[in-house]
Every structure is written in structure tokens, then in C-alpha cells.
Coordinates of C-alpha atoms and ligand atoms in Angstrom, one line a residue:
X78 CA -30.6 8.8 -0.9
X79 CA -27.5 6.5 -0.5
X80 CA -24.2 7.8 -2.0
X81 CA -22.1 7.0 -3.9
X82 CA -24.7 5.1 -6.2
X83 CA -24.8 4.7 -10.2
X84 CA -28.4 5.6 -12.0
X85 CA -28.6 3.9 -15.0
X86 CA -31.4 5.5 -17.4
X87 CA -33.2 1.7 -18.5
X88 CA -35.2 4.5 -21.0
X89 CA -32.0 5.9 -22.4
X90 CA -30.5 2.7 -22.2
X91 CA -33.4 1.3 -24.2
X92 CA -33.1 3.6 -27.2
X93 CA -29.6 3.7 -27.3
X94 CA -29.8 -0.3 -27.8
X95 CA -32.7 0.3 -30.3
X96 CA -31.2 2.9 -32.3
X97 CA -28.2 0.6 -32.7
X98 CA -30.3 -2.6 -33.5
X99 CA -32.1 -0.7 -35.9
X100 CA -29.4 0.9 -37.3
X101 CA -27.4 -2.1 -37.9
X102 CA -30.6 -4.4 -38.9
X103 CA -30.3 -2.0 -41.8
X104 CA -27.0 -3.6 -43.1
X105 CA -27.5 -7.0 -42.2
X106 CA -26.2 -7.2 -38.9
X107 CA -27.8 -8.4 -35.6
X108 CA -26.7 -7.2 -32.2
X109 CA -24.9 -9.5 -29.5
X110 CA -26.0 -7.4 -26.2
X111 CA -23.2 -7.1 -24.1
X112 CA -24.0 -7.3 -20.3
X113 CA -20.5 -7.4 -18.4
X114 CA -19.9 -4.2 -17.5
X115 CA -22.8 -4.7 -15.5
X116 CA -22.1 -8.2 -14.2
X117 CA -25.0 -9.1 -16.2
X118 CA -28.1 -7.0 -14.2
X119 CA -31.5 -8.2 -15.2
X120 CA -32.3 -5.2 -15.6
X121 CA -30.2 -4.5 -18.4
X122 CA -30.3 -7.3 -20.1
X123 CA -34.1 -7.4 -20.0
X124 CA -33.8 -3.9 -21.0
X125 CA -31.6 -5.3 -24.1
X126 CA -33.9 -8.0 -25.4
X127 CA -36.9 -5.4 -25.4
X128 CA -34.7 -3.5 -27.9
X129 CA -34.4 -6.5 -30.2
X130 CA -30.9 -8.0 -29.7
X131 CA -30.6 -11.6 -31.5
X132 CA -28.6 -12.4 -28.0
X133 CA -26.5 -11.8 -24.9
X134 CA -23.0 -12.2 -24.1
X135 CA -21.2 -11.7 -21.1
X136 CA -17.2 -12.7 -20.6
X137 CA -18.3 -14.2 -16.7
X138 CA -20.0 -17.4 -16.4
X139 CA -21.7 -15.5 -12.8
X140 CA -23.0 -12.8 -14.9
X141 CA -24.2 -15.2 -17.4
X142 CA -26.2 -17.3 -14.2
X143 CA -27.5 -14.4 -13.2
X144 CA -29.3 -13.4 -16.2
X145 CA -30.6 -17.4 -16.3
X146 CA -31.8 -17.5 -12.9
X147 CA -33.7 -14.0 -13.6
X148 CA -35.2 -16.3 -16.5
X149 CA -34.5 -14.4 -19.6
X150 CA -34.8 -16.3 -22.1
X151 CA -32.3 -15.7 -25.0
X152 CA -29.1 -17.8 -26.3
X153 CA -26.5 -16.6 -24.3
X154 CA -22.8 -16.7 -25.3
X155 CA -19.5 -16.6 -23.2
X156 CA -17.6 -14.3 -24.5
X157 CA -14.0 -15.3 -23.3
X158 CA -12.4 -18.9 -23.8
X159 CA -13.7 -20.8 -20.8
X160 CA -11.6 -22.1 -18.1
X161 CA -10.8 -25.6 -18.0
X162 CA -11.5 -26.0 -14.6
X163 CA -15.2 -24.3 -15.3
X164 CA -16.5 -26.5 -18.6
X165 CA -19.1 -28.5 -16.6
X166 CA -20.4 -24.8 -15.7
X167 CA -20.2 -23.5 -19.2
X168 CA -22.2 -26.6 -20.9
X169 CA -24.4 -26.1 -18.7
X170 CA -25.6 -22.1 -18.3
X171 CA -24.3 -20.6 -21.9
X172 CA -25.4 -22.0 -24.8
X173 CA -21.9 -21.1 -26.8
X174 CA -18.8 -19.6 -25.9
X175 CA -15.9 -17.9 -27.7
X176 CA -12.9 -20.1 -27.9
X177 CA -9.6 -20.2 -29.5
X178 CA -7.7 -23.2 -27.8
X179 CA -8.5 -27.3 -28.9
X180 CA -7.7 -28.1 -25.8
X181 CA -10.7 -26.7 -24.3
X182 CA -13.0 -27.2 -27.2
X183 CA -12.5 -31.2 -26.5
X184 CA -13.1 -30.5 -22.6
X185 CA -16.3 -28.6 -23.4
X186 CA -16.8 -31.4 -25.8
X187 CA -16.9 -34.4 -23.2
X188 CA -18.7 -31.8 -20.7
X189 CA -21.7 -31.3 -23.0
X190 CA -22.0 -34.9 -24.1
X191 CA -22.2 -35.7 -20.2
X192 CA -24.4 -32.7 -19.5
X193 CA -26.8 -34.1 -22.4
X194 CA -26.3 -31.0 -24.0
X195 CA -24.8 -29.3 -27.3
X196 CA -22.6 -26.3 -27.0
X197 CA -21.9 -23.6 -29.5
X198 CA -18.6 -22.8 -30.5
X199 CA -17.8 -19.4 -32.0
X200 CA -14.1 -19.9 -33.1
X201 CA -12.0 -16.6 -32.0
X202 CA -9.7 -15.3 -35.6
X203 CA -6.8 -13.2 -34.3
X204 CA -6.1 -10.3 -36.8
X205 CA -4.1 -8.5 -35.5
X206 CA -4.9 -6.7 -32.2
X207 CA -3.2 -10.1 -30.4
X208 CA -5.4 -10.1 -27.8
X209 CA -7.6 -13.6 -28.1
X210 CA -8.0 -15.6 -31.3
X211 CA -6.0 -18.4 -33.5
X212 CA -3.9 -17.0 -36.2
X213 CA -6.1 -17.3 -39.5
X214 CA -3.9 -20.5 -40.7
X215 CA -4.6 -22.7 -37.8
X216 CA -8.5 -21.9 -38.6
X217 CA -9.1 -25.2 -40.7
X218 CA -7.3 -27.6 -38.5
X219 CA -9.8 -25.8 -35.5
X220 CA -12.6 -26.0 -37.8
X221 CA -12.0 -29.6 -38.6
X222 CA -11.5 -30.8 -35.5
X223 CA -14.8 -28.9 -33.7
X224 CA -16.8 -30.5 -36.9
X225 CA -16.5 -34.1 -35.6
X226 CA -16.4 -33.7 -31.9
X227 CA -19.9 -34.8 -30.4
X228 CA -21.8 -32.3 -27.7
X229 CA -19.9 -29.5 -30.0
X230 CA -21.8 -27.0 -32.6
X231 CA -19.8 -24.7 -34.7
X232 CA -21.7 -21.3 -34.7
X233 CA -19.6 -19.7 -36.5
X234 CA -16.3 -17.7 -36.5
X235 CA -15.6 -14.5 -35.0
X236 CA -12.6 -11.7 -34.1
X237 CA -11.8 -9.0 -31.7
X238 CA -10.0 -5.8 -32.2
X239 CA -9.2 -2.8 -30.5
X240 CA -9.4 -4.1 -26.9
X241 CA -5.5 -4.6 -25.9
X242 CA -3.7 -2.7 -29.0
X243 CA -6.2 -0.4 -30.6
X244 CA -6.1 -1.9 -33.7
X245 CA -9.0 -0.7 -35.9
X246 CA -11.7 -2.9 -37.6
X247 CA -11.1 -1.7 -40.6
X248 CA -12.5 -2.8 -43.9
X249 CA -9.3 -4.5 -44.8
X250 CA -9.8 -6.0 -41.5
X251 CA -13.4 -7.4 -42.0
X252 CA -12.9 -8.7 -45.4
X253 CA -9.7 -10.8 -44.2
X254 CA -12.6 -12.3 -41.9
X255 CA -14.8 -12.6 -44.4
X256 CA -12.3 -14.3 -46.6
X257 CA -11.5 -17.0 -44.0
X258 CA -15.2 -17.7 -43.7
X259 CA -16.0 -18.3 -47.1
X260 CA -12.6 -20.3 -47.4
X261 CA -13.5 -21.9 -44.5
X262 CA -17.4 -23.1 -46.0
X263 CA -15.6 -24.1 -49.3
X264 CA -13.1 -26.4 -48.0
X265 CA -15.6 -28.4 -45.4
X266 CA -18.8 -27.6 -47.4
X267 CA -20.7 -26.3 -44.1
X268 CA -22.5 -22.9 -44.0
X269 CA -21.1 -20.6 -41.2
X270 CA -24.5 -19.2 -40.0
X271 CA -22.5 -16.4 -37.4
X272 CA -19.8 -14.4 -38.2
X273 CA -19.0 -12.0 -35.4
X274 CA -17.2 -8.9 -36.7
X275 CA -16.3 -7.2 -33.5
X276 CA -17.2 -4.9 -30.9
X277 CA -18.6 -1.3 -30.0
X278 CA -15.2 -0.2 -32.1
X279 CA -16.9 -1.5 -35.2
X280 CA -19.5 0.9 -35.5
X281 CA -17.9 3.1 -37.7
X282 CA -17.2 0.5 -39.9
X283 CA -20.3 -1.3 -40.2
X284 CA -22.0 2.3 -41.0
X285 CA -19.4 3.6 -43.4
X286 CA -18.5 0.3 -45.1
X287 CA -19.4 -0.1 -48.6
X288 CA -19.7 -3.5 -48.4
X289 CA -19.7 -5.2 -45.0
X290 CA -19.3 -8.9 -46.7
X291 CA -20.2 -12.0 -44.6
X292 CA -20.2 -10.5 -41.4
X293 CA -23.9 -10.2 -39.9
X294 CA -23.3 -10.2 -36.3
X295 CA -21.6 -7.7 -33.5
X296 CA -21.0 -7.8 -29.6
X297 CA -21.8 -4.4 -27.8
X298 CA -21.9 -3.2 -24.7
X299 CA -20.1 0.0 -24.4
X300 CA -21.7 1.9 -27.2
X301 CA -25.3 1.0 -25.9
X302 CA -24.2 2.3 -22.5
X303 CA -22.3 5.1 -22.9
X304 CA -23.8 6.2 -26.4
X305 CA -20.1 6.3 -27.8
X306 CA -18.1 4.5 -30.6
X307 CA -14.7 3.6 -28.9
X308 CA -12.2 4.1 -31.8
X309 CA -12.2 8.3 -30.6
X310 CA -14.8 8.2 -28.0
X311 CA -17.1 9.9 -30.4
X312 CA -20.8 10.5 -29.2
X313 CA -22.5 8.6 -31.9
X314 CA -25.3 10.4 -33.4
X315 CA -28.7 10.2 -32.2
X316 CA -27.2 8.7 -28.9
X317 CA -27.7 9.4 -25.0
X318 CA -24.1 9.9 -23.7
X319 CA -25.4 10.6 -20.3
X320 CA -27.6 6.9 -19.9
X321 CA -25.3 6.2 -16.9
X322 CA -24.2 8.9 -14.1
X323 CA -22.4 8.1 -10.2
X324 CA -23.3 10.6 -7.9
X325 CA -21.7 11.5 -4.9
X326 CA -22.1 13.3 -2.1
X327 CA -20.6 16.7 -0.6
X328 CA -18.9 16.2 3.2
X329 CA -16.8 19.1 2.8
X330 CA -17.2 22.7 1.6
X331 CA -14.7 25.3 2.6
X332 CA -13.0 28.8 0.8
X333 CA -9.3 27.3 0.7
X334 CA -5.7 28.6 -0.9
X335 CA -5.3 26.9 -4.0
X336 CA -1.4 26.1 -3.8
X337 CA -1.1 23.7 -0.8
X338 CA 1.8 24.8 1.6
X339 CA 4.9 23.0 3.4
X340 CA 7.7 20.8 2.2
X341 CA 6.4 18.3 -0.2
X342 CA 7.2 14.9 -1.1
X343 CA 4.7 12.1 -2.8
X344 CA 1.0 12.6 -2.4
X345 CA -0.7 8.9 -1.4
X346 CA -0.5 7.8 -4.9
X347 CA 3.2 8.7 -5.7
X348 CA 2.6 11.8 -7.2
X349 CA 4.4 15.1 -6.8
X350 CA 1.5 17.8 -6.9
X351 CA 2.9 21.1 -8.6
X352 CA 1.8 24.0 -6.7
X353 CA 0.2 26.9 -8.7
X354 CA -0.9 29.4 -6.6
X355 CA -4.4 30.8 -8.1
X356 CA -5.5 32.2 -5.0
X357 CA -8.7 31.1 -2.7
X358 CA -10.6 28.5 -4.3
X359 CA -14.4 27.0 -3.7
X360 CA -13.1 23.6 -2.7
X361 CA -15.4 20.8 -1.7
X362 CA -14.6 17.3 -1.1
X363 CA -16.9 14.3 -2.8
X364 CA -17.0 11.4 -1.1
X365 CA -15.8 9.4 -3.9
X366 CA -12.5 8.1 -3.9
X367 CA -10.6 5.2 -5.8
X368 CA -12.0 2.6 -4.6
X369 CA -15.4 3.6 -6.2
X370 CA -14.9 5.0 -9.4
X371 CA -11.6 5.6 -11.9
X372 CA -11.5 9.1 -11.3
X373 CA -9.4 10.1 -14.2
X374 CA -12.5 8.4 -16.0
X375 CA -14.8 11.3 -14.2
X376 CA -16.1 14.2 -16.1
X377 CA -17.6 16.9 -14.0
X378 CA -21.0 19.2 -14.0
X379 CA -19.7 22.2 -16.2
X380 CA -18.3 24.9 -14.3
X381 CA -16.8 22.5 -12.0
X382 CA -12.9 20.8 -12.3
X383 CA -11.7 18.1 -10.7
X384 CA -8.4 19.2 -8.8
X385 CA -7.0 15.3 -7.0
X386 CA -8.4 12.1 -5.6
X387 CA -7.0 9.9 -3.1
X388 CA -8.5 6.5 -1.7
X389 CA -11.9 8.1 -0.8
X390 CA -12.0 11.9 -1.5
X391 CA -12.8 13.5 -4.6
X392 CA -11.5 17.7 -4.6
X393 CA -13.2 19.6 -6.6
X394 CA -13.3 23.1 -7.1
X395 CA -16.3 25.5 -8.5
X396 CA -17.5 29.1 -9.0
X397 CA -19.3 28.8 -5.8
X398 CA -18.9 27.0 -3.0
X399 CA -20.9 23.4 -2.7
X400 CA -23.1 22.9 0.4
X401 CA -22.2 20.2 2.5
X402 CA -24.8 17.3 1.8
X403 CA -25.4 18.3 -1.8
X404 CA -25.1 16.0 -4.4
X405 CA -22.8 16.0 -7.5
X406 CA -23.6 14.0 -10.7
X407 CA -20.7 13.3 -12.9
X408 CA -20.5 11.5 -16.1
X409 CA -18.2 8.6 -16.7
X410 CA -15.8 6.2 -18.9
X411 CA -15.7 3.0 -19.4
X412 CA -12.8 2.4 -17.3
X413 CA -15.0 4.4 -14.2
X414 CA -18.4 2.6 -15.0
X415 CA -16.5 -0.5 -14.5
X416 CA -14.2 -0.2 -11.4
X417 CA -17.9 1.8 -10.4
X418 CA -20.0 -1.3 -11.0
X419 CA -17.5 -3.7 -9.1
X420 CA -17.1 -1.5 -5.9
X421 CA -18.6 -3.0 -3.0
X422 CA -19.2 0.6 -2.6
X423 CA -21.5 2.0 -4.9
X424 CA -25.2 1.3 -5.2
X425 CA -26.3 1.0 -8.3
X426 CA -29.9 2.1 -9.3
X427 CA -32.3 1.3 -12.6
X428 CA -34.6 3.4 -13.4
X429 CA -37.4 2.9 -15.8
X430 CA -36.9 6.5 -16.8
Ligands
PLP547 C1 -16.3 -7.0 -23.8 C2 -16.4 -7.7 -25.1 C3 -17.2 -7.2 -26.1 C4 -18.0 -5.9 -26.0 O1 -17.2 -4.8 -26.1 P1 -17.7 -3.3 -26.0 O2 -16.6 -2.4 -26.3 O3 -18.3 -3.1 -24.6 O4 -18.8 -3.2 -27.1 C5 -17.2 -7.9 -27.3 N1 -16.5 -9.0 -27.5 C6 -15.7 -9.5 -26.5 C7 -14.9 -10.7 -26.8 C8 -15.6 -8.8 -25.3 O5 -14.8 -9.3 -24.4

């Protein structure tokens, strides 16, 4: 079968998104399927609604097409501010979108008044991890403004943490957004229907919180995928943490000395290897390089360690040797499952399980 490819377990997949929905049903809080890390695939996000997510989101308008044209048919919400020069598109294949910035709210505004439409606007909160988001004090001026522009729905109001600076959603966190909700319902005498706590990061929150206030909805993707929270890269209980695997395949298998010999300088990628001389090694070479996968994001079959990888090769050493031909499963991070997903490279295969 073609190497490299990525199997994604749609059955492992599927509970892993169940377990979750359930799990958080159980505190009030519906699930916002996350798609992008694989450009939005049918498959998965077919595979999400069977598990009962309220929605999709995806931070690409082309992922978000893709799941249209497959004719899925649940609200789906753009998870990064639009581009100006992309508004017409947004009005017309997501049925909201995260934003932050007026400027675009008003373009989005006079796109979805020409498009016939009404588009929902989740405004972005930044608390903290100063990633996207307006600070909390320019939330009623936003607020205001989205209230009276035609074509233009405010959902509801929503934050992001842990994504650039690894700032944890807290509790202190999640009731400073629940504070500027129920501020911001007091002062224009709306109801905010959605309020978007965060991410797979805010799992351990939402199931250790005593009281998880006005927040009843969450964006994830990672955890459903990978079956970990992403505070500590814990396996979350209950959880497949092997749903997804890359597989590559062995081209070379010899007994070789372990310390490489010569004058050295920088290896391909800058780096100075450090000879330790272990004596003869089982080494095998994965065709797997770079430009498929994150290989520092790779974790091995046990027994087997992961010695370099340059453009294309993958060394790896194990108790015995490899035979050329075989194939090698390995596990992977988020950083690997994306630059996996987005390699011209790599096949990717859903199976039903
Ligand atoms: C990617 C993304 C998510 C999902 O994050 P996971 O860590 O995959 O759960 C949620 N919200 C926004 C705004 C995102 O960009």
C-alpha cells in the first residue's frame, strides 16, 4: 500500500468525539467540532456530527467549502477573523465567523446584506494569551456597533487561550468571560445565546470547574483527534490516543557503527551531531523525511528510537534489524499530524474501523 500515508481510525475518532460530547453535555456545554487540522475531510466531519457536535468550525474558508459541497449540513463557523479581501466568500459558505476587528464586521456587514444573507458574529475577548480577541473594555463599543448593522447577527462572545502563549483557561479566566457576558446582556438588554469558552486546553477546566458560569460552548479538534488535553499532553481518560498513525516505509536496513566517522561540520539542518560511539546498531532508514511529517512530533513502535531526520529520511535504530519494505507505524503530535495532513506527500486514509 502507498507510503507515507496517515490512517485515521473514523471508529476511534467517533468515540473519542462522543465521549467528549457526552462528557461535556453533562455540564452544559455543546461541542464546536473542529475540522482544520484536517482541511476539513468529509469524513471527519461527517464522522463529527454522528457524535452529536451542535457545529463545525474550521479557521479556512476551503476547508469550510469542502465540508458544504460534501453537503453536511450543520452551521458552520470560521474560526479566525476573515480577510477583507475574502467577505463575499465568508457570507456566503459559513454561517458565522470569529472576529475581533469593526472594520471587518462592517465589510461582512455590506457582504451579507448583498449576498441576501445574515452572518453570525462570535466576538473574539482577549484574556490574556494575546493571540486574537478585543481587550474586554472595547467589548461594548463592538457589541454596540454589530447590534445595529443589517446582514450582521451577534451569536455570542467567545475567547482563546493557550494557542500562542500557553496561558491556561483557568477558572479565573472563564469567569472574567462570563462577567463580560452578563455585563454585556445588562447594558444592551440582549441575551448572548453562545459563549465560547475555549479550546481542547479547556478540558480540564470544564471537568474540574465547580461552576463553569455562562459558558456552554467549546471549539475542539485536537482532543477528539489525538485523545489528549493540551495544557500537558495528558491522555484524557477513556480516550484513544492512537485514532491517527503515519506509516512509513523501510528502504534501508543495514548493521552500521553508531558514531558516524570523519571531520564534521553542520548536518543539512545546521546541527552538529555529537558522536557517541555505542557500537554496531540495527539501523534502518524510513522514508519519511521533513517534508512529510514534524519528526520531532514522531513517537516510535516501542523498542525502536528515532536517531536523525533530514529532508526525506527517517534513521531509526531497533533490537533487530528492519526488512527492507516493512512498514513502521508511529504515533504523532499535533505539530506532525499537521505538517502530515498538508504534505503533498502523504496519503491520507479513513477507515470506518
Ligand atoms: C484551532 C482552533 C480551535 C481548536 O483548537 P484545538 O486545540 O484543536 O482544540 C479552537 N478555536 C480557535 C479559534 C482555533 O483556531
Amino acid at each position: 500500500m502507498t507510503t507515507p500515508r496517515l490512517e485515521v481510525d473514523l471508529a476511534k475518532v467517533g468515540h473519542n468525539a462522543r465521549t467528549l460530547v457526552t462528557r461535556l453535555a453533562a455540564r452544559g456545554i455543546s461541542v464546536t467540532g473542529v475540522t482544520k487540522v484536517a482541511l476539513g475531510a468529509p469524513a471527519l466531519a461527517r464522522c463529527l456530527v454522528e457524535a452529536g457536535v451542535g457545529g463545525l468550525g474550521d479557521s479556512r474558508m476551503a476547508n469550510l467549502e469542502r465540508i458544504r459541497r460534501a453537503r453536511i449540513t450543520m452551521p458552520v463557523t470560521l474560526l479566525r477573523s476573515p480577510s477583507p479581501s475574502e467577505v463575499g466568500r465568508v457570507v456566503r459558505g459559513a454561517d458565522a465567523s470569529c472576529n475581533s476587528e469593526l472594520s471587518v464586521v462592517r465589510m461582512l456587514s455590506a457582504a451579507a446584506v448583498g449576498a441576501g444573507r445574515v452572518h453570525g458574529v462570535l466576538a473574539m475577548v482577549e484574556l490574556g494569551d494575546l493571540r486574537e480577541g478585543m481587550l474586554p473594555g472595547d467589548v461594548p463599543d463592538f457589541v454596540g456597533e454589530v447590534l445595529g448593522l443589517p446582514g450582521c447577527r451577534l451569536v455570542g462572545l467567545g475567547t482563546n487561550l493557550a494557542c500562542r502563549s500557553g496561558v491556561v483557561p483557568d477558572e479565573d479566566k472563564m469567569e472574567q468571560l462570563s462577567a463580560i457576558v452578563d455585563e454585556t446582556e445588562e447594558r444592551f438588554g440582549i441575551h448572548v445565546d453562545v459563549v465560547s469558552g475555549g479550546n481542547s486546553a479547556n478540558l480540564d477546566w470544564a471537568a474540574s470547574a465547580v461552576d463553569i458560569g455562562r459558558v456552554n460552548d467549546l471549539r475542539v479538534g485536537e482532543a477528539i483527534l489525538l485523545g489528549r488535553e493540551t495544557l500537558r499532553r495528558q491522555p484524557i481518560d477513556g480516550l484513544h490516543t492512537d485514532a491517527v498513525t503515519v506509516i512509513g516505509e523501510v528502504i534501508e536496513s543495514r548493521v552500521k557503527p553508531s558514531a558516524p566517522w570523519g571531520r564534521f561540520a553542520q548536518s543539512a539542518f545546521g546541527e552538529v551531531e555529537i558522536a557517541v560511539d555505542r557500537g554496531p546498531v540495527a539501523q534502518s532508514i524510513v522514508a519519511l523525511g521533513r517534508q512529510d511529517v514534524d519528526p520531532d512530533g514522531l513517537t516510535a513502535p516501542a523498542g525502536m528510537t528515532i536517531e536523525a531526520a533530514s529532508s526525506d529520511h527517517l534513521v531509526v535504530t531497533s533490537p533487530s534489524t528492519l526488512t527492507v519494505g516493512d512498514e513502521v507505524t508511529f504515533q504523532l503530535d499535533y505539530s506532525a499530524l499537521l505538517r502530515a495532513m498538508t504534505s503533498p506527500f502523504v496519503v491520507t486514509r479513513y477507515q470506518q474501523g
